[in-house]
Short mmCIF file of C-alpha atoms and ligand atoms in Angstrom, two decimals:
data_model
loop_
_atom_site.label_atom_id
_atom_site.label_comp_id
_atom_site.label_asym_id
_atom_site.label_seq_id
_atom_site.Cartn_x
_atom_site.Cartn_y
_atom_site.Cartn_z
CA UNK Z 1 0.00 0.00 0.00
CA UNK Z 2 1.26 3.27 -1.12
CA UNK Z 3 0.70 5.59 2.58
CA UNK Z 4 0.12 9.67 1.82
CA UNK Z 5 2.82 11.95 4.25
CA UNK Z 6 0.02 14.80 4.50
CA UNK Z 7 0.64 17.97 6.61
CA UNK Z 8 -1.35 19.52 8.95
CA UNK Z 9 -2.99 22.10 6.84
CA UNK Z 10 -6.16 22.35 6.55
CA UNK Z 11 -6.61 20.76 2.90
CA UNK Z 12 -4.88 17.93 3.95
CA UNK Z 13 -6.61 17.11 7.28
CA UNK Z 14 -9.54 17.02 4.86
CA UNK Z 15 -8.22 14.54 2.91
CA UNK Z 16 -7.10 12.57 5.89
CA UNK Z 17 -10.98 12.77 7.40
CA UNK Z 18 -11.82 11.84 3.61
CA UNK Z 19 -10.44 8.83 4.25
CA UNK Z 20 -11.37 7.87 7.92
CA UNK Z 21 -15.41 8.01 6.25
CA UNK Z 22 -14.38 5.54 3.56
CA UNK Z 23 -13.41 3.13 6.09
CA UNK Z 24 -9.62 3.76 5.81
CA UNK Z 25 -6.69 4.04 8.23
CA UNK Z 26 -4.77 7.22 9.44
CA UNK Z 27 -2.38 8.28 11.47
CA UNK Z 28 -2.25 11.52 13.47
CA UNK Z 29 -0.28 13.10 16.37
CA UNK Z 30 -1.96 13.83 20.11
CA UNK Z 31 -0.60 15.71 22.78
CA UNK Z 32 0.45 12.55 24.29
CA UNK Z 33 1.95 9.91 21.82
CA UNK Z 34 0.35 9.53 17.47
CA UNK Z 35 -2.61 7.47 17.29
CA UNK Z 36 -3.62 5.52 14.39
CA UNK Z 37 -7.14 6.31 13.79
CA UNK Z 38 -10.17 4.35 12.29
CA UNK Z 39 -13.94 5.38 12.68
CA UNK Z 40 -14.78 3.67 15.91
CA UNK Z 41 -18.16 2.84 14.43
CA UNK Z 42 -17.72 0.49 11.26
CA UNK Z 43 -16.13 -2.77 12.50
CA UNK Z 44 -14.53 -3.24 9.39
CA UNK Z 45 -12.31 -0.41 9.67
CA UNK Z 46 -11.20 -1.42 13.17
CA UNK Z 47 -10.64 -4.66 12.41
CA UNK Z 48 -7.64 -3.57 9.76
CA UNK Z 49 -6.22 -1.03 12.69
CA UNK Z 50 -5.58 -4.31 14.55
CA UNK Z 51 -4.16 -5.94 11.58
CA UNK Z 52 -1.80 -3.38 10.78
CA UNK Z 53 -0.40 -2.87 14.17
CA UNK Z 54 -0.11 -6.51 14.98
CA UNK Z 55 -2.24 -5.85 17.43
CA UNK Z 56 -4.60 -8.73 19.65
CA UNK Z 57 -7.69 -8.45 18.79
CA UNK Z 58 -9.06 -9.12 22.67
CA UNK Z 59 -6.99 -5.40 23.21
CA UNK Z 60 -9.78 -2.51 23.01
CA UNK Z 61 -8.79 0.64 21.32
CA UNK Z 62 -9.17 4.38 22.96
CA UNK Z 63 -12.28 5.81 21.03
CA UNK Z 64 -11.44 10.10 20.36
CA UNK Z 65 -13.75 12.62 20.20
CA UNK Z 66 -13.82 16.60 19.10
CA UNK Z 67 -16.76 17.71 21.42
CA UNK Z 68 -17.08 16.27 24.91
CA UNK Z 69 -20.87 16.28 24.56
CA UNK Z 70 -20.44 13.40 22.00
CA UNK Z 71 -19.67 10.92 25.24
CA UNK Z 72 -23.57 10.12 24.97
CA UNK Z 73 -23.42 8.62 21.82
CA UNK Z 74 -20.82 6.29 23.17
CA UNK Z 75 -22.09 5.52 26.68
CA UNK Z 76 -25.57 6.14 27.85
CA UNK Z 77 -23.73 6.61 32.08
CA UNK Z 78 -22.66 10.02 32.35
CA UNK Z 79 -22.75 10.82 36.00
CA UNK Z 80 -22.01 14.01 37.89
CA UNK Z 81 -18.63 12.45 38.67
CA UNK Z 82 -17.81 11.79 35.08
CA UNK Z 83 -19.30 15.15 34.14
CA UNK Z 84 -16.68 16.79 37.07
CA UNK Z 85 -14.14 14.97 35.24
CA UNK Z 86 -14.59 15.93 31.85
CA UNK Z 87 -15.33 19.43 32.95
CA UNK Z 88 -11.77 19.54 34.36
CA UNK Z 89 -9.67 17.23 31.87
CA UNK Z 90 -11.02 17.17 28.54
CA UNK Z 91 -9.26 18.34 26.53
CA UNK Z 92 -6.43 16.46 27.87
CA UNK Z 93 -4.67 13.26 28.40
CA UNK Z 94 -7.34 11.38 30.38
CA UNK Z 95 -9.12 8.27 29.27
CA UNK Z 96 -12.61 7.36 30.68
CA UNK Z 97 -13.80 3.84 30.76
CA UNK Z 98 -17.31 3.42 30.67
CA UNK Z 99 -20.40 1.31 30.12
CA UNK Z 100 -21.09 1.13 26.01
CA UNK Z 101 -23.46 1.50 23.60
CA UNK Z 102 -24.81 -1.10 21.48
CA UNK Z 103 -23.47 0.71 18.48
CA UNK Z 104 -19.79 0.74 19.25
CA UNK Z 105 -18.88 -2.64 17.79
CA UNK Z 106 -17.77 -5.14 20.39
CA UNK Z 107 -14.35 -5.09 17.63
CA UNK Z 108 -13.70 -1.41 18.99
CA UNK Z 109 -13.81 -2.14 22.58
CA UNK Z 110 -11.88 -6.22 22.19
CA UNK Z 111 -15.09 -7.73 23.00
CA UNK Z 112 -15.82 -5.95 26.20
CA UNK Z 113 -19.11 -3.88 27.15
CA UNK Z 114 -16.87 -1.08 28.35
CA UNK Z 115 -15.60 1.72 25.81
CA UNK Z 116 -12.52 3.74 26.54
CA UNK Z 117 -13.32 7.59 25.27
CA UNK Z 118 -11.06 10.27 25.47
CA UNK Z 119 -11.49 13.82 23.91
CA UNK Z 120 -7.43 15.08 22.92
CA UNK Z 121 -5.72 18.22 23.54
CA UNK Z 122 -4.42 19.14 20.11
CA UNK Z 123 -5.36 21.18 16.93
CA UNK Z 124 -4.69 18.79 14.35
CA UNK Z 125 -6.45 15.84 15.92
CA UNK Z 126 -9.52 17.64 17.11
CA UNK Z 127 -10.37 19.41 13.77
CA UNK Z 128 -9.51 15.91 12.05
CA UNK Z 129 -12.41 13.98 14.04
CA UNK Z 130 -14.94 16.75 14.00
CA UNK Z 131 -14.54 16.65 10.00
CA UNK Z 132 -14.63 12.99 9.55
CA UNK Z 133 -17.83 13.05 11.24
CA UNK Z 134 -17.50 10.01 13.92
CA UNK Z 135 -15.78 8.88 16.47
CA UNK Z 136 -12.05 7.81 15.98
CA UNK Z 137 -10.98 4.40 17.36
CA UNK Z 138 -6.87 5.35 17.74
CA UNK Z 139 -4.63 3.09 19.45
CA UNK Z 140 -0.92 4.49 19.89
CA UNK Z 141 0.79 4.16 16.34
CA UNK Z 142 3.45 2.14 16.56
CA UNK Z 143 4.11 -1.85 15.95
CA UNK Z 144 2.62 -3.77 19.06
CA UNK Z 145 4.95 -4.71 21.15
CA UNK Z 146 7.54 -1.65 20.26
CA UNK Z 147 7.64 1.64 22.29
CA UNK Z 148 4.38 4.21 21.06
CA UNK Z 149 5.79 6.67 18.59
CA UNK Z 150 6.05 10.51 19.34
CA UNK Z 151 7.75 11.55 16.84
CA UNK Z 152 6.58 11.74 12.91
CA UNK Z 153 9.36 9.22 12.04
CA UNK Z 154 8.42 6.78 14.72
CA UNK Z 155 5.21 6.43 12.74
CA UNK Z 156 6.48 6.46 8.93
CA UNK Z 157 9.54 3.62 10.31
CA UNK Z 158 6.55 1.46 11.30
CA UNK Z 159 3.24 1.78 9.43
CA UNK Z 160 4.39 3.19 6.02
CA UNK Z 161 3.18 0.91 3.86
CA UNK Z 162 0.27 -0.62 5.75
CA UNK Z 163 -2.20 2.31 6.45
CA UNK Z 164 -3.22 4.76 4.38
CA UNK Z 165 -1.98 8.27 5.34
CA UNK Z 166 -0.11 9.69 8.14
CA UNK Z 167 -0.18 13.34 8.97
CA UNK Z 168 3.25 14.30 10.02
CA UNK Z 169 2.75 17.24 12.52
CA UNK Z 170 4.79 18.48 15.15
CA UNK Z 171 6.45 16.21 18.19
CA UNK Z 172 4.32 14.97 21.06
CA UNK Z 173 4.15 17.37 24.02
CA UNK Z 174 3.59 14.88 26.33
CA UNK Z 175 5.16 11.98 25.10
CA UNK Z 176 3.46 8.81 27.32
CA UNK Z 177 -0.13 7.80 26.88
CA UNK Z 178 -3.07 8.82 28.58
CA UNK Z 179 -3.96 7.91 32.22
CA UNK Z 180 -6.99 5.36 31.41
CA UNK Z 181 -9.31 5.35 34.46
CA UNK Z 182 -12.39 2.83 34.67
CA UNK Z 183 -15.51 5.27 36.34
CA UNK Z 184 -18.00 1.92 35.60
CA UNK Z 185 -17.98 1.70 39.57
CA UNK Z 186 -18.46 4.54 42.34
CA UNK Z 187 -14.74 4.24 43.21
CA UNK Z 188 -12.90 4.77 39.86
CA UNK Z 189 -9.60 2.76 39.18
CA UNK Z 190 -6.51 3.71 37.46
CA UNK Z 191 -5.39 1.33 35.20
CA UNK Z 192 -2.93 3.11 33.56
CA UNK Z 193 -0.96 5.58 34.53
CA UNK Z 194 -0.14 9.04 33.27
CA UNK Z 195 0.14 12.80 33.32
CA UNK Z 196 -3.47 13.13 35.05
CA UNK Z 197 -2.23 11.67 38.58
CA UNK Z 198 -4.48 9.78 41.36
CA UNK Z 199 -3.96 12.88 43.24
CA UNK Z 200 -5.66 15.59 40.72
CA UNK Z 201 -8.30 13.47 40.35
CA UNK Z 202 -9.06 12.80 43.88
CA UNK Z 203 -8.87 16.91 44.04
CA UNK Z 204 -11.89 17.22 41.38
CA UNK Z 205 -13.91 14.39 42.72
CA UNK Z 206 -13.57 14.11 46.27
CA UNK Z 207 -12.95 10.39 46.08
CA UNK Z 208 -9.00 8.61 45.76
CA UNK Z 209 -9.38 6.46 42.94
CA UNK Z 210 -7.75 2.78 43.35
CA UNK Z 211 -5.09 1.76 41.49
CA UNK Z 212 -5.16 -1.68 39.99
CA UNK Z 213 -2.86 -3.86 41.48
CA UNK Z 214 -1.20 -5.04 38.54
CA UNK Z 215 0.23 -1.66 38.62
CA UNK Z 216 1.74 -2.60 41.61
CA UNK Z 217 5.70 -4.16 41.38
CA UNK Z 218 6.14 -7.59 39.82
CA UNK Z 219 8.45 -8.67 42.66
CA UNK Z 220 5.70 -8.06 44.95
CA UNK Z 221 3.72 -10.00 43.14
CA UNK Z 222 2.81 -14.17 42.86
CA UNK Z 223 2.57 -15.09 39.52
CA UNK Z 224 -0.89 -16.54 39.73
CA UNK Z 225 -2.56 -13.91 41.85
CA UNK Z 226 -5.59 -13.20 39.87
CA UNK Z 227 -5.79 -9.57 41.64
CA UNK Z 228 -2.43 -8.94 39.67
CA UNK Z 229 -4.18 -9.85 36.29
CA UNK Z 230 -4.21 -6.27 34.95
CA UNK Z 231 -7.85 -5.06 34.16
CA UNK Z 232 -6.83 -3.24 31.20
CA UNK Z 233 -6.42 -5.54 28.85
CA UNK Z 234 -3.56 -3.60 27.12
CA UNK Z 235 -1.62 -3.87 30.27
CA UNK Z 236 -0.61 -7.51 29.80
CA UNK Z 237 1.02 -7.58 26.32
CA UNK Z 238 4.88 -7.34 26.63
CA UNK Z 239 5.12 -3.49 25.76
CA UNK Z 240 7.63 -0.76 24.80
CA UNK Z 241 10.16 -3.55 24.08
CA UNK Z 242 13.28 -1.98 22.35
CA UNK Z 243 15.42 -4.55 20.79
CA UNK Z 244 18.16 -4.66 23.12
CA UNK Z 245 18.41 -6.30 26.64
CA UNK Z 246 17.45 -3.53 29.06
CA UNK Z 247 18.66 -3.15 32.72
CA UNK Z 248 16.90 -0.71 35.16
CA UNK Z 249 18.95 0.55 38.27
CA UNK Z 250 17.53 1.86 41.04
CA UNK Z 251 18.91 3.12 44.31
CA UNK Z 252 20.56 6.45 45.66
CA UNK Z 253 21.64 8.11 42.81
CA UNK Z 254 24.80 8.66 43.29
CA UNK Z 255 24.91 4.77 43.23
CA UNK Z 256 22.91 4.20 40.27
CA UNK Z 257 25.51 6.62 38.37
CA UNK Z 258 28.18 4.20 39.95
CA UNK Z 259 26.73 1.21 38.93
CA UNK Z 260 25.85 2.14 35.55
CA UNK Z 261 29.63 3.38 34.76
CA UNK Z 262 30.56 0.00 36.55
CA UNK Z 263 28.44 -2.21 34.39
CA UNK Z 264 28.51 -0.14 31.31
CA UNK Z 265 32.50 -0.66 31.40
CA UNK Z 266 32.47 -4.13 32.28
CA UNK Z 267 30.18 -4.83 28.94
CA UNK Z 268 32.21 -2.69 26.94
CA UNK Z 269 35.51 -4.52 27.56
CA UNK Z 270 33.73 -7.45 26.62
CA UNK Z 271 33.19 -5.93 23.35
CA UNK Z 272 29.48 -4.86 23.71
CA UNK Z 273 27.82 -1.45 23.06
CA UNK Z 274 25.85 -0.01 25.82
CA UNK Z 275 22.91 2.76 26.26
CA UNK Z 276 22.07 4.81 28.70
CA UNK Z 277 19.25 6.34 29.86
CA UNK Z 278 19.22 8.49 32.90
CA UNK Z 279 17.00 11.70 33.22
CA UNK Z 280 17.87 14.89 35.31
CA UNK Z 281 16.77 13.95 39.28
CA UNK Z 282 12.91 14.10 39.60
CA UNK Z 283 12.64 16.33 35.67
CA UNK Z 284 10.00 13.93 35.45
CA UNK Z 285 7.93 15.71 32.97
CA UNK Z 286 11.06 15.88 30.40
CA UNK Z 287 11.40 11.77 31.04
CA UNK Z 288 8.20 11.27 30.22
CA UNK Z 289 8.70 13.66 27.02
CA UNK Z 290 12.13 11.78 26.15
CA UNK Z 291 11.32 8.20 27.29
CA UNK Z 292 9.83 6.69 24.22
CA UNK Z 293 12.13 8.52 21.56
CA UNK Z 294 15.63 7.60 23.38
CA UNK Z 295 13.84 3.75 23.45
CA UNK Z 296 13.83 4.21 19.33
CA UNK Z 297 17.48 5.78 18.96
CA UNK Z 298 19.01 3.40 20.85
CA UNK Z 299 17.40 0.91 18.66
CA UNK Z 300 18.84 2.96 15.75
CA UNK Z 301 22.27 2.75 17.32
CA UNK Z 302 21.71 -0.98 17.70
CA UNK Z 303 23.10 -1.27 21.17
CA UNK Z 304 23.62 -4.61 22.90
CA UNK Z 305 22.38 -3.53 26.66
CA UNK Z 306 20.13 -0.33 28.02
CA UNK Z 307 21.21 0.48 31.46
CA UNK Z 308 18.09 2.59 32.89
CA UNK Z 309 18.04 4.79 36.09
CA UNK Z 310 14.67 4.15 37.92
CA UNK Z 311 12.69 7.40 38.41
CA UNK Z 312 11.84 8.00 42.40
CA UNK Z 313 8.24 8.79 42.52
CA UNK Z 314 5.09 6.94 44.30
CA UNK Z 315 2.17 8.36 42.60
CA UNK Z 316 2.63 10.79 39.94
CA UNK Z 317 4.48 11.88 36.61
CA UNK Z 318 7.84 10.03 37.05
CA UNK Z 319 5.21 7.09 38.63
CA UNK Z 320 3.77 6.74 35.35
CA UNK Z 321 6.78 6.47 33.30
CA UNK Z 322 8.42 4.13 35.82
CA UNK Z 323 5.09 2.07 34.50
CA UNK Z 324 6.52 2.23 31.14
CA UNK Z 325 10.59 1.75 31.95
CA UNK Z 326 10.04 -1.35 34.04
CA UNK Z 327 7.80 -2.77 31.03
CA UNK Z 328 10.34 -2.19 28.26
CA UNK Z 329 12.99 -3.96 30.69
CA UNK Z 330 10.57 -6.85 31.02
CA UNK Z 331 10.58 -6.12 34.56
CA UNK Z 332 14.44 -6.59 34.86
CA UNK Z 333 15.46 -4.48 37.92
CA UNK Z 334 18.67 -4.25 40.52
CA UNK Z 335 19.14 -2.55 43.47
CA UNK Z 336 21.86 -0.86 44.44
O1 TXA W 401 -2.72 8.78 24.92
C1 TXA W 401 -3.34 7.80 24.50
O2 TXA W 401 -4.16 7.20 25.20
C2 TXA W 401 -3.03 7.32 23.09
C3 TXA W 401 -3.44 8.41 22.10
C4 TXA W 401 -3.34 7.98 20.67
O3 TXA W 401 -4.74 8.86 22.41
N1 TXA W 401 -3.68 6.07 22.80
C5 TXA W 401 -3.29 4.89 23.35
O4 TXA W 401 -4.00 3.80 22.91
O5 TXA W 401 -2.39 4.80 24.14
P1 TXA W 401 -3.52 2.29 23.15
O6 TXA W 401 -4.50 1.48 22.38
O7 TXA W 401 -2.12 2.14 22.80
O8 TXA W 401 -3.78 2.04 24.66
C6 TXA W 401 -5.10 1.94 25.14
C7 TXA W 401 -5.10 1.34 26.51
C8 TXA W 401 -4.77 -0.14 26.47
O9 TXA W 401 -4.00 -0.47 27.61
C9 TXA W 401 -6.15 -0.77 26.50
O10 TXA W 401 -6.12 -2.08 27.00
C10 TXA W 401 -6.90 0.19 27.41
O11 TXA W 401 -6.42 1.45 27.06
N2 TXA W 401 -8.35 0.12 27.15
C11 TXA W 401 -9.02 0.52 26.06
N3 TXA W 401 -10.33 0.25 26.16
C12 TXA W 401 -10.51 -0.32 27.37
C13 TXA W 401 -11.64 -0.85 28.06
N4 TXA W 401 -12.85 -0.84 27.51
N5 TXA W 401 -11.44 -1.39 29.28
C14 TXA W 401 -10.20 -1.40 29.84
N6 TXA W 401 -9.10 -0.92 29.23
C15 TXA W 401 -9.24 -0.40 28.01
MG1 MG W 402 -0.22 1.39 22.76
#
């Protein structure tokens, strides 16, 4: 398939929506990572967003919307609480899980009766759903399985070819996903976190959400604990993976910096190239901006080992892309 680079001007966004009502597949950038959009009502459609990504199809997609009043055609359970939420968030990088409608196709949401909605906090995307006229099913565009792409290249390295257009616009602002939080029950849960924190939430609300336990450390965890299965089905997949073996370090810092010259010299008299990533002491928001892309250029470099410094935080930014780090590393931590 030949895929169409498009800008964001305005004549090309309308060829991009052009193509979202026929059915077809593009790609557009978000204030948190690209998405790769479909309209979230036509089953078909979906079902080739899954195929192109290499996505499971039991993995529900993030439906997108250009006027927060259009929740009700997606869910007929807006609350006060949800209300309070969307007054405050939307636009913005929060996700809202909620009871569906009969006519988002059980394809959108992986077979569940919940759809994920989100409204997005940029131009391009917002005037690109209100003119295809639906709602836009837009999981992170990137291969499964690889890290989400924030960049313009991140998208053309891995879907040219197999969608239809991508609109190459600026670089993510935000650069992790949304926080997804499930509001089907009168506490809400976070399943994944993200820029909107537990704590700003609880501030609109008046209620701390919980936090699904899968969240929680692996080495806390038993393998078989069902209250570890994540609820988000997303959650599960081995995610972020770059190709190399990845290391994360975490400790005082002055010993992570140790340990990460020790073990970084060790590999490389053995002949092997190493990466590092360590971000400035709690400049959380800039690691969660950076995360993803270094992921991609050390790829580029083809290193043999990522050495990662663990972010300190319980519950908010640098929480959130600790989420991420620990997933790419397939959990792989030591303590210094
Ligand atoms: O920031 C974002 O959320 C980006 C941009 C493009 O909007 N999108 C994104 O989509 O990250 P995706 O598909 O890569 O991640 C969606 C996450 C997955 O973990 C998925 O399992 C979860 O949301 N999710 C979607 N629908 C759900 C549902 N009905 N119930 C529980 N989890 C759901
Ligand atoms: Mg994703």
């Amino acid at each position: 398939m030949n895929t169409k680079i498009l800008t964001t001007k305005n004549e090309d966004i309308k060829i991009a929506a052009e193509i979202i009502k026929a059915g077809g597949l593009v790609a557009f950038p978000t204030e948190t990572v690209y998405g790769l959009g479909a309209n979230a009502l036509d089953a078909d459609a979906v079902k080739k967003v899954y195929a192109a990504k290499g996505r499971p199809s039991d993995n529900p997609m993030i439906v997108h919307i250009a006027r927060a009043s259009d929740i009700d055609k997606l869910t007929p359970n807006v609350n006060k609480m949800i209300v309070a939420l969307i007054d405050n968030f939307w636009p913005g990088p929060l996700t809202l899980v909620l009871k569906k409608r009969d006519e988002v196709p059980t394809e959108t949401t992986g077979g569940s009766d919940t759809v994920a909605v989100r409204m997005p906090d940029d131009t391009v995307a917002l005037a690109l759903i209100a003119q295809s006229g639906c709602p836009v099913a837009a999981p992170s565009a990137n291969l499964s399985g690889k890290p989400s792409s924030t960049k313009p290249e991140h998208v053309i390295d891995d879907l040219s070819g197999k969608i239809d257009a991508i609109i190459s616009g600026e670089d993510c602002r935000i650069g992790i996903e949304s926080t997804v939080l499930d509001v089907t029950s009168e506490v809400p849960m976070i399943l994944r976190p993200g820029l909107v924190t537990a704590a700003e939430i609880e501030a609109v609300i008046g209620i701390k959400p919980s936090l699904d336990p899968s969240l929680l450390r692996k080495e806390t965890q038993a393998d078989d604990a069902t209250e570890f299965k994540p609820k988000s089905p997303g959650m599960k997949y081995k995610h972020y993976a770059p190709k190399a073996q990845m290391t994360v370090i975490e400790g005082r810092r002055n010993r992570v910096i140790n340990e990460i010259e020790r073990v970084k010299k060790l590999n490389e008299s053995m002949g092997k190239s190493v990466g590092i990533i360590l971000f400035e002491e709690k400049a959380f928001r800039e690691a969660a901006h950076d995360f993803f892309a270094k992921l991609r250029e050390l790829d580029e470099q083809e290193v043999d080992l990522i050495l990662a410094g663990a972010l300190s935080d319980t519950d908010g930014v640098g929480f959130a892309v600790m989420n991420r780090m620990l997933k790419s590393a397939g959990y792989n931590i030591v303590k210094v």
